[in-house]
Amino acid sequence: MNKKRTLSFIFALISFAAFAQESAEAEISTPQIKLSYLDSVKSTFIRYENLACIDSLWMKELANQDLFEAMQEDIEKINPDEDVDYNLSSKDLKERLAKLDAVSPFHIEYSKGLENIIKSYLKNRPRSFERLMAISDYYFPMFEEYLSKYNVPMEIKYLAVIESALNPKAKSRVGATGLWQFMYPTGKQFNLEVNSYVDERCDPLKATEAACQYLSSLYNIFGDWDLVLASYNAGPGNVTKAIRRSGSYKNYWNIRRNLPKETQGYVPAFLATMYVYEYAKEHGINGKKAPMTYFETDTVMVKRQMSFKQIASLVDVPVSQLQFLNPIYKLDVIPYTPEKAHYLRLPKDKIGLFTANEKAIYAYIDYEADQREKPYFVKEREEAIASSKELAKDGKKIITASKTYTVKRGDNLGEISNKYGVSVAEIKRWNGLRGNMIQVGQRLKIQTEKIVDIPVKEEAVAEVKDVKKDKAKQKPADTLKTDKTAIAANTAKTEIEEAAPAEDAVAENAVAETEPNTQEIVAAAINKEKRAREASYEAERMYIVQKGDSLFSIARKHPGVTVENLKRWNKIEGESIKPGMKLKVSSIN
């Protein structure tokens, strides 16, 4: 019995060892996958459960183009006077139209022409209306909110069906754009921005509000919603002409023959669309329910310029969905400007993902921006900044100083640039020059750089404290030597005073802790340096008149300075100046 137990234990050990070996080999053989920067960013995201995307087939339906073209063709070519073979009782139609008329501000009256259009829709477009009703389920709640806000009849929502077939990017052959088919001038009239990046006529919210405002203004003109519809299509001017030509009649059906051909079928098409929607079930038309409505999306303000491709990669939303939800952006890029906010629309659950990980998303956008090729001068500037940081680590700093060079006879920009070790392009930029022409006597600003040691604050303070602490033990000669060291340290600090103003405070604190004699010596050194700088600046402000100079030629030599400036600054009443005169060429006192 003991032998069996011993053998079982040995077999168990062997099996465990074999399993451990296989695990180790599997671990060794498994390749290590290197994550990309994007994957590493996304791995840190805070995620929520049930993050859903809009179904791809539904997306395709929402962005339809064929429905828009079909609706436009019907309005242009349908003939109200042509009988249509469809089984619809005229009696039933009259009763249904009367019911609609009773609850609508539109004049919904039976006519043979309206009957023919309704029959044509029911016979030729039943599947199209099923598709349109599904899309309506997405947009109509938002339409109704704005129609109610502006006290516009709810039936106006059907206007967007015949205008654009509910395609936010629909564009007519004459340039009308968006759900409500705004022309460019009308859109601008109602503050819909259109530029290289953005077309707000395609924004469902902004365009719907603009449409409500426009329709309200048309109603204030005509006081009749049928005429409002006609003027929305043909323009208020054409409707006014039709009223005059018809003998001052103001009922749409009485002026219809005097309207443009397209508008003659426009209002009947609107009323026929309303009928099909209201009595769809009676005719076996069953629109599918939308998987989501416009209210189940939300927006977030962006703080960087970003492309749809970047957003799709980060929050796992197809680019096609972003295009549909954000039709306002023409180049699939959301611009960023401090003056005007721009927004990204996403399903609400994806909005949660975006806002919860906003910092990581912007870090990735910045990373991608850094990888793009930049103009050489931007690259040089970034390298210069990086170089300055490296110098700062070594206790040094680059100090930029300005010099003024007066152009002499025979000078050119190339020689001057070689003399000071700068480029011709830099001289042009510093002096606002467009070409290569310079004149004798012209004063050019030249910027030079030098590397200096950065005085360490702690060392400066400690040095002064040591002076005070050891003064009693030192000989007079040693004290004087220490004082000179302190003066030298503070004089070096004064040389970089403009570039490093923070060190000035340390110098002043150091002076305050020294003895009275030392304070006076250091203060005198600082004042001397300041006076030298002021004298240099004063020289830059002044111009000595050369032979042949005039106020006009002097003004041209100093960008941004006019003849009137020179007269006022130098109290000159006429135009007369003489060689040797010193003129102020700056307004700063």
XYZ file of C-alpha atoms in Angstrom:
589
model
C 0.000 0.000 0.000
C 2.876 2.307 0.878
C 4.580 1.425 -2.434
C 1.460 2.480 -4.391
C 1.347 5.808 -2.591
C 5.034 6.371 -3.208
C 4.680 5.616 -6.942
C 1.641 7.903 -7.226
C 3.580 10.748 -5.592
C 6.544 10.225 -7.974
C 4.266 10.255 -11.054
C 2.613 13.451 -9.800
C 5.989 15.149 -9.428
C 7.036 14.091 -12.931
C 3.726 15.372 -14.422
C 4.028 18.698 -12.613
C 7.621 19.126 -13.798
C 6.616 18.366 -17.401
C 3.711 20.848 -17.212
C 5.968 23.527 -15.729
C 8.507 22.971 -18.514
C 5.832 23.232 -21.221
C 4.525 26.431 -19.627
C 8.002 27.910 -19.501
C 8.626 26.976 -23.145
C 5.282 28.447 -24.175
C 6.092 31.629 -22.281
C 9.509 31.867 -23.931
C 8.185 31.124 -27.419
C 5.309 33.626 -27.230
C 6.391 36.725 -29.202
C 6.170 40.061 -27.427
C 3.854 42.386 -29.375
C 5.059 45.972 -29.409
C 2.175 48.388 -28.929
C 1.875 51.448 -31.169
C 1.514 54.880 -29.572
C -2.200 54.835 -30.441
C -2.692 51.432 -28.800
C -0.787 52.511 -25.722
C -3.024 55.595 -25.409
C -6.216 53.581 -25.875
C -5.064 50.997 -23.332
C -5.321 53.701 -20.670
C -8.891 54.717 -21.623
C -11.659 54.501 -19.084
C -14.394 52.540 -20.846
C -18.099 52.028 -20.253
C -20.088 48.906 -21.007
C -22.421 48.552 -23.985
C -20.723 51.129 -26.190
C -22.898 50.911 -29.294
C -22.418 52.216 -32.809
C -25.117 53.026 -35.320
C -25.754 50.055 -37.590
C -23.907 50.396 -40.903
C -27.029 49.724 -42.980
C -28.921 52.373 -41.047
C -26.036 54.758 -41.623
C -26.243 54.160 -45.365
C -29.977 54.835 -45.268
C -29.571 58.087 -43.359
C -27.033 59.371 -45.874
C -29.191 58.460 -48.899
C -28.774 60.317 -52.165
C -31.161 58.399 -54.436
C -34.225 59.444 -52.400
C -33.267 63.105 -52.763
C -32.889 62.759 -56.522
C -36.224 60.914 -56.784
C -38.083 63.605 -54.798
C -36.569 66.375 -56.916
C -37.542 64.548 -60.111
C -41.143 64.146 -58.903
C -41.521 67.847 -58.125
C -40.102 68.873 -61.503
C -41.822 66.327 -63.773
C -45.029 65.215 -62.092
C -48.117 66.366 -63.981
C -51.134 67.065 -61.731
C -53.436 66.970 -64.783
C -52.419 63.416 -65.754
C -54.732 60.684 -64.433
C -53.065 57.886 -62.455
C -54.417 54.325 -62.350
C -54.499 53.493 -58.636
C -57.252 52.091 -56.468
C -58.162 55.027 -54.214
C -61.748 56.154 -53.784
C -62.249 59.877 -54.397
C -64.894 59.840 -51.660
C -62.497 58.406 -49.070
C -59.794 60.840 -50.150
C -62.119 63.841 -49.762
C -63.081 62.739 -46.246
C -59.460 62.265 -45.186
C -58.376 65.604 -46.654
C -61.237 67.318 -44.821
C -60.036 65.797 -41.535
C -56.512 67.049 -42.197
C -57.799 70.509 -43.107
C -59.751 70.738 -39.852
C -56.590 70.516 -37.742
C -54.115 72.321 -40.030
C -53.451 76.008 -40.847
C -52.899 74.970 -44.494
C -55.751 75.058 -47.016
C -56.061 71.332 -47.693
C -58.852 71.181 -50.242
C -59.631 68.374 -52.631
C -58.722 68.866 -56.269
C -58.240 66.464 -59.143
C -54.616 67.559 -59.445
C -53.882 66.804 -55.768
C -55.597 63.418 -56.126
C -53.389 62.531 -59.102
C -50.178 63.427 -57.201
C -51.246 61.382 -54.149
C -52.057 58.378 -56.362
C -48.712 58.757 -58.138
C -46.832 58.664 -54.806
C -48.803 55.660 -53.562
C -48.316 53.762 -56.819
C -44.683 54.603 -57.646
C -43.001 55.449 -54.323
C -44.342 53.208 -51.516
C -40.898 51.735 -50.695
C -39.332 55.202 -50.853
C -41.814 56.460 -48.257
C -41.083 53.499 -45.994
C -37.421 54.482 -46.051
C -38.234 58.169 -45.552
C -40.433 57.391 -42.546
C -37.583 55.520 -40.882
C -35.280 58.513 -41.376
C -38.076 60.831 -40.160
C -38.107 58.907 -36.905
C -34.536 60.137 -36.417
C -35.057 63.838 -37.327
C -38.704 64.740 -36.649
C -38.456 65.024 -32.835
C -35.731 67.647 -33.258
C -37.711 69.466 -35.991
C -40.812 69.594 -33.790
C -38.878 71.141 -30.897
C -37.777 74.099 -33.041
C -41.120 74.446 -34.846
C -42.798 74.720 -31.454
C -40.195 77.245 -30.264
C -40.903 79.577 -33.221
C -44.663 78.897 -33.334
C -44.439 77.409 -36.830
C -47.028 74.741 -37.851
C -45.866 71.204 -37.049
C -46.745 70.125 -40.597
C -43.745 72.115 -41.842
C -41.588 69.125 -40.877
C -42.804 67.501 -44.122
C -41.201 70.373 -46.025
C -37.740 68.922 -45.301
C -38.899 65.631 -46.863
C -39.646 67.168 -50.251
C -36.726 69.633 -50.031
C -33.889 67.204 -49.273
C -35.392 63.744 -48.652
C -33.895 64.299 -45.165
C -30.311 64.139 -46.435
C -28.236 66.743 -44.506
C -25.657 66.876 -47.311
C -28.129 67.117 -50.179
C -27.082 69.666 -52.798
C -29.241 70.804 -55.693
C -27.964 71.645 -59.166
C -28.229 75.377 -58.339
C -26.246 75.056 -55.074
C -29.025 74.874 -52.451
C -27.607 72.777 -49.600
C -28.669 70.843 -46.494
C -31.889 69.516 -45.002
C -33.689 72.785 -45.738
C -31.905 73.560 -49.031
C -30.571 77.016 -48.210
C -28.940 79.021 -50.967
C -25.668 80.699 -49.957
C -27.061 84.293 -49.623
C -30.088 83.133 -47.604
C -27.853 81.080 -45.328
C -25.595 84.072 -44.685
C -28.674 86.192 -44.004
C -29.513 83.847 -41.126
C -25.929 83.572 -39.833
C -25.091 80.164 -41.297
C -21.316 80.216 -41.714
C -19.779 78.819 -44.894
C -15.981 78.609 -45.318
C -13.337 76.147 -46.492
C -13.810 73.883 -43.452
C -17.420 74.449 -42.407
C -20.858 74.658 -44.053
C -23.464 75.296 -41.364
C -26.273 74.852 -43.902
C -25.563 71.121 -43.390
C -25.864 71.356 -39.594
C -29.311 69.908 -38.716
C -29.746 72.024 -35.577
C -28.519 75.370 -36.915
C -30.180 74.945 -40.314
C -33.518 73.962 -38.710
C -33.458 77.038 -36.487
C -32.589 79.234 -39.479
C -35.455 77.650 -41.480
C -37.909 78.408 -38.666
C -36.723 82.027 -38.577
C -36.997 82.340 -42.365
C -40.472 80.781 -42.499
C -41.657 83.056 -39.689
C -40.402 86.111 -41.574
C -42.232 84.966 -44.741
C -45.452 84.495 -42.760
C -45.101 88.061 -41.462
C -45.088 89.172 -45.125
C -47.944 87.068 -46.575
C -50.001 85.942 -43.548
C -50.835 82.666 -45.327
C -48.927 79.379 -44.925
C -49.687 78.178 -48.473
C -48.076 81.332 -49.851
C -45.202 80.871 -47.384
C -44.510 77.446 -48.926
C -44.672 78.892 -52.442
C -42.303 81.734 -51.545
C -39.899 79.298 -49.819
C -39.538 77.569 -53.171
C -39.804 80.450 -55.660
C -38.829 83.422 -53.500
C -41.150 86.110 -52.095
C -40.585 88.312 -55.154
C -42.028 85.742 -57.584
C -45.048 85.158 -55.329
C -45.713 88.909 -55.163
C -45.543 89.108 -58.981
C -47.975 86.187 -59.280
C -50.435 87.954 -56.957
C -50.323 91.102 -59.115
C -50.663 89.206 -62.395
C -53.666 87.227 -61.138
C -55.641 90.357 -60.244
C -54.674 90.648 -56.575
C -55.892 87.160 -55.609
C -54.089 85.869 -52.507
C -55.093 82.203 -52.467
C -52.383 79.833 -53.691
C -54.760 77.930 -56.005
C -55.914 81.188 -57.620
C -52.356 82.447 -58.354
C -50.848 79.014 -59.102
C -50.893 79.384 -62.907
C -48.778 82.573 -62.622
C -46.047 80.931 -60.512
C -42.868 79.289 -61.925
C -43.503 75.781 -63.262
C -41.647 74.014 -60.425
C -43.619 75.930 -57.774
C -46.908 74.973 -59.422
C -46.272 71.383 -58.304
C -44.469 72.274 -55.062
C -47.380 72.918 -52.709
C -49.427 69.949 -54.065
C -46.320 67.750 -53.527
C -46.110 69.011 -49.929
C -49.803 68.260 -49.284
C -49.500 64.843 -50.947
C -46.495 64.019 -48.728
C -48.465 65.072 -45.646
C -51.358 62.789 -46.692
C -49.087 59.764 -47.281
C -47.460 60.209 -43.854
C -50.766 60.661 -42.028
C -52.537 57.736 -43.761
C -49.578 55.410 -44.391
C -51.087 52.436 -42.519
C -54.305 52.649 -44.538
C -52.213 52.111 -47.668
C -49.947 49.375 -46.273
C -46.871 51.589 -45.881
C -44.981 50.677 -42.697
C -41.858 52.663 -41.977
C -39.140 50.975 -39.950
C -38.350 52.408 -36.546
C -35.035 54.220 -36.281
C -32.520 52.540 -33.928
C -31.809 55.938 -32.407
C -33.042 59.525 -32.611
C -31.175 62.807 -32.928
C -31.660 63.366 -29.194
C -29.642 60.215 -28.453
C -26.529 61.992 -29.702
C -24.614 64.750 -27.984
C -21.775 67.185 -28.671
C -18.438 68.012 -27.090
C -16.386 71.136 -27.808
C -13.001 70.294 -29.309
C -9.805 71.981 -28.089
C -7.528 70.887 -30.928
C -7.904 70.590 -34.672
C -8.593 66.933 -35.362
C -9.586 64.749 -38.296
C -12.371 62.189 -38.496
C -9.705 59.552 -39.125
C -8.021 60.362 -35.792
C -11.338 60.363 -33.918
C -12.362 57.067 -35.519
C -9.089 55.473 -34.399
C -9.416 56.773 -30.845
C -13.084 56.122 -29.990
C -13.750 53.261 -32.434
C -16.471 54.979 -34.454
C -16.502 54.438 -38.257
C -15.561 57.476 -40.334
C -18.859 57.098 -42.243
C -20.760 57.538 -38.961
C -18.749 60.619 -38.066
C -19.482 62.058 -41.511
C -23.199 61.547 -41.006
C -23.328 62.900 -37.456
C -21.114 65.872 -38.369
C -22.152 66.858 -41.919
C -21.132 70.452 -41.227
C -17.412 69.660 -41.777
C -16.569 69.682 -45.493
C -13.049 68.206 -45.322
C -13.633 65.624 -42.571
C -11.603 67.883 -40.271
C -12.882 69.760 -37.211
C -11.031 73.089 -37.099
C -10.013 74.856 -33.888
C -10.029 78.617 -33.409
C -10.100 80.557 -30.112
C -12.682 82.972 -31.575
C -15.399 80.393 -32.305
C -16.070 77.027 -30.723
C -16.502 73.935 -32.911
C -18.222 70.779 -31.774
C -18.011 67.044 -32.378
C -21.291 65.094 -32.364
C -21.218 61.462 -31.218
C -23.688 58.896 -29.828
C -24.141 59.655 -26.140
C -22.232 56.585 -24.965
C -19.256 57.548 -27.140
C -19.435 61.069 -25.748
C -18.836 59.524 -22.333
C -15.772 57.711 -23.646
C -14.419 60.907 -25.247
C -14.912 63.191 -22.235
C -13.587 60.628 -19.745
C -10.326 60.363 -21.693
C -10.033 63.887 -23.114
C -6.482 64.538 -21.889
C -5.169 61.311 -23.402
C -6.952 62.050 -26.692
C -5.432 65.533 -26.960
C -2.022 64.121 -26.062
C -2.317 61.753 -29.019
C -3.458 64.599 -31.330
C -0.428 66.659 -30.228
C 1.856 63.658 -30.771
C 0.598 63.215 -34.341
C 0.974 66.946 -34.998
C 4.617 66.750 -33.887
C 5.246 63.924 -36.371
C 4.106 65.971 -39.371
C 6.685 67.693 -41.544
C 7.106 71.357 -40.627
C 8.519 74.356 -42.533
C 12.271 74.618 -42.028
C 12.059 77.900 -40.107
C 9.642 76.383 -37.566
C 12.003 73.461 -37.147
C 14.929 75.837 -36.603
C 12.995 77.733 -33.942
C 12.087 74.518 -32.102
C 15.723 73.377 -32.256
C 16.832 76.741 -30.881
C 14.377 76.397 -27.964
C 15.631 72.875 -27.289
C 19.223 74.134 -27.424
C 18.384 76.860 -24.902
C 16.949 74.253 -22.533
C 20.089 72.150 -22.830
C 22.259 75.183 -22.083
C 20.121 75.978 -19.051
C 20.863 72.500 -17.697
C 24.572 73.301 -17.961
C 24.160 76.583 -16.066
C 24.310 78.765 -19.180
C 21.870 80.966 -21.060
C 21.564 82.490 -24.546
C 21.186 86.279 -24.370
C 19.777 88.095 -27.420
C 20.957 91.660 -27.936
C 19.999 94.207 -30.605
C 22.474 96.352 -32.484
C 21.890 99.080 -35.033
C 23.920 99.195 -38.237
C 23.931 102.291 -40.454
C 24.155 101.380 -44.138
C 27.242 102.789 -45.877
C 27.922 103.353 -49.548
C 28.581 100.041 -51.328
C 26.865 97.925 -48.658
C 24.451 95.108 -49.495
C 22.462 92.695 -47.375
C 24.778 89.781 -48.159
C 27.886 91.566 -46.846
C 26.065 92.803 -43.751
C 24.754 89.291 -42.996
C 28.274 87.827 -43.312
C 29.698 90.521 -41.072
C 27.335 89.692 -38.206
C 26.925 85.959 -38.853
C 23.199 86.100 -39.540
C 21.078 85.298 -42.602
C 19.684 87.786 -45.143
C 16.177 86.458 -44.388
C 16.614 87.299 -40.698
C 17.741 90.873 -41.481
C 14.672 91.297 -43.691
C 12.377 89.959 -40.988
C 13.855 92.111 -38.211
C 13.523 95.269 -40.333
C 10.304 94.591 -42.211
C 12.069 94.561 -45.609
C 10.288 93.035 -48.589
C 13.070 93.267 -51.173
C 16.870 93.428 -51.151
C 17.132 97.201 -51.703
C 18.755 99.276 -48.936
C 19.775 102.944 -48.906
C 22.846 104.767 -47.623
C 22.164 106.032 -44.106
C 19.421 103.508 -43.499
C 19.552 102.033 -39.976
C 19.177 98.259 -39.755
C 18.398 96.314 -36.607
C 20.729 93.330 -36.110
C 20.088 90.731 -33.410
C 23.067 88.894 -31.947
C 23.296 86.115 -29.400
C 25.863 85.255 -26.767
C 26.136 82.502 -24.181
C 26.666 83.575 -20.562
C 26.820 81.783 -17.227
C 23.661 81.828 -15.159
C 24.481 82.990 -11.601
C 23.150 80.432 -9.136
C 20.804 82.109 -6.681
C 21.808 80.003 -3.695
C 25.513 80.586 -4.273
C 25.038 84.362 -4.569
C 23.084 84.545 -1.314
C 25.460 82.171 0.487
C 28.454 84.206 -0.719
C 27.058 87.442 0.710
C 26.172 85.696 3.982
C 29.720 84.409 4.229
C 30.979 87.976 3.780
C 28.897 89.129 6.725
C 29.707 86.094 8.868
C 33.483 86.150 8.372
C 33.960 89.941 8.264
C 35.176 90.136 11.845
C 37.853 87.481 11.212
C 39.138 88.897 7.922
C 41.839 91.474 7.361
C 40.864 94.741 5.646
C 42.529 93.568 2.407
C 40.588 90.282 2.549
C 37.354 92.165 3.173
C 37.973 94.389 0.174
C 38.735 91.315 -1.928
C 35.470 89.682 -0.821
C 33.559 92.878 -1.588
C 35.056 92.918 -5.102
C 33.944 89.307 -5.601
C 30.377 90.220 -4.627
C 30.469 93.218 -6.985
C 31.702 91.047 -9.844
C 28.964 88.474 -9.216
C 26.244 91.112 -9.212
C 27.704 92.902 -12.260
C 27.507 89.613 -14.196
C 23.895 89.358 -13.093
C 23.206 92.859 -14.448
C 24.463 91.802 -17.909
C 21.590 89.346 -18.262
C 19.059 91.480 -16.418
C 16.701 91.811 -19.398
C 16.717 88.098 -20.239
C 16.426 86.871 -16.637
C 14.466 89.412 -14.564
C 13.935 86.856 -11.805
C 17.631 87.017 -10.894
C 17.353 90.813 -10.272
C 15.393 90.104 -7.113
C 18.174 87.831 -5.862
C 20.762 90.531 -6.571
C 18.730 93.090 -4.637
C 18.327 90.687 -1.702
C 22.055 90.029 -1.773
C 22.771 93.781 -1.690
C 20.372 94.271 1.196
C 22.289 91.781 3.362
C 25.721 93.385 2.802
C 27.282 96.183 4.814
C 26.442 99.859 3.880
C 29.729 100.413 1.962
C 29.223 97.278 -0.101
C 25.617 98.306 -0.847
C 26.755 101.643 -2.257
C 29.451 100.071 -4.460
C 27.089 97.429 -5.857
C 24.292 99.990 -6.402
C 26.715 102.275 -8.253
C 27.740 99.396 -10.546
C 24.099 98.561 -11.287
C 23.210 102.211 -11.998
C 26.183 102.586 -14.304
C 25.086 99.572 -16.345
C 21.514 100.895 -16.521
C 22.692 104.305 -17.730
C 24.779 102.618 -20.424
C 21.734 100.690 -21.627
C 19.565 103.815 -21.605
C 22.185 105.694 -23.623
C 22.302 102.832 -26.133
C 18.527 102.820 -26.406
C 18.439 106.609 -26.794
C 20.913 106.307 -29.664
C 18.604 103.844 -31.377
C 15.699 106.284 -31.049
C 17.604 109.129 -32.700
C 18.524 109.637 -36.356
C 21.190 112.069 -37.581
C 20.077 113.831 -40.762
C 22.375 113.143 -43.709
C 22.948 115.301 -46.761
C 20.073 114.817 -49.227
C 17.660 113.520 -46.586
C 14.027 114.612 -46.417
C 11.290 113.821 -43.888
C 9.738 111.475 -46.433
C 12.963 109.506 -47.029
C 13.653 109.261 -43.285
C 10.124 107.952 -42.644
C 10.647 105.280 -45.310
C 13.824 104.106 -43.575
C 11.881 103.409 -40.376
C 8.944 100.994 -40.893
C 5.719 102.177 -39.271
C 6.886 105.817 -39.060
C 5.133 108.573 -41.056
C 6.124 112.162 -41.929
C 3.441 113.412 -39.542
C 4.981 111.293 -36.737
C 8.395 112.866 -37.330
C 6.930 116.381 -37.301
C 5.031 115.795 -34.062
C 7.853 114.031 -32.199
C 10.414 116.682 -33.205
C 8.092 119.735 -33.167
C 8.816 120.562 -36.812
C 6.281 122.889 -38.425
C 7.412 122.862 -42.051
C 9.331 120.404 -44.196
C 12.772 121.936 -43.693
C 15.547 119.864 -42.066
C 19.337 120.269 -42.108
C 22.235 117.787 -42.170
C 23.467 117.049 -38.650
C 20.069 117.501 -37.008
C 19.066 114.777 -34.512
C 15.524 113.543 -35.031
C 13.444 111.261 -32.825
C 12.280 108.247 -34.819
C 10.301 106.565 -32.009
C 7.276 107.677 -30.043
C 8.415 106.035 -26.781
C 9.519 108.559 -24.177
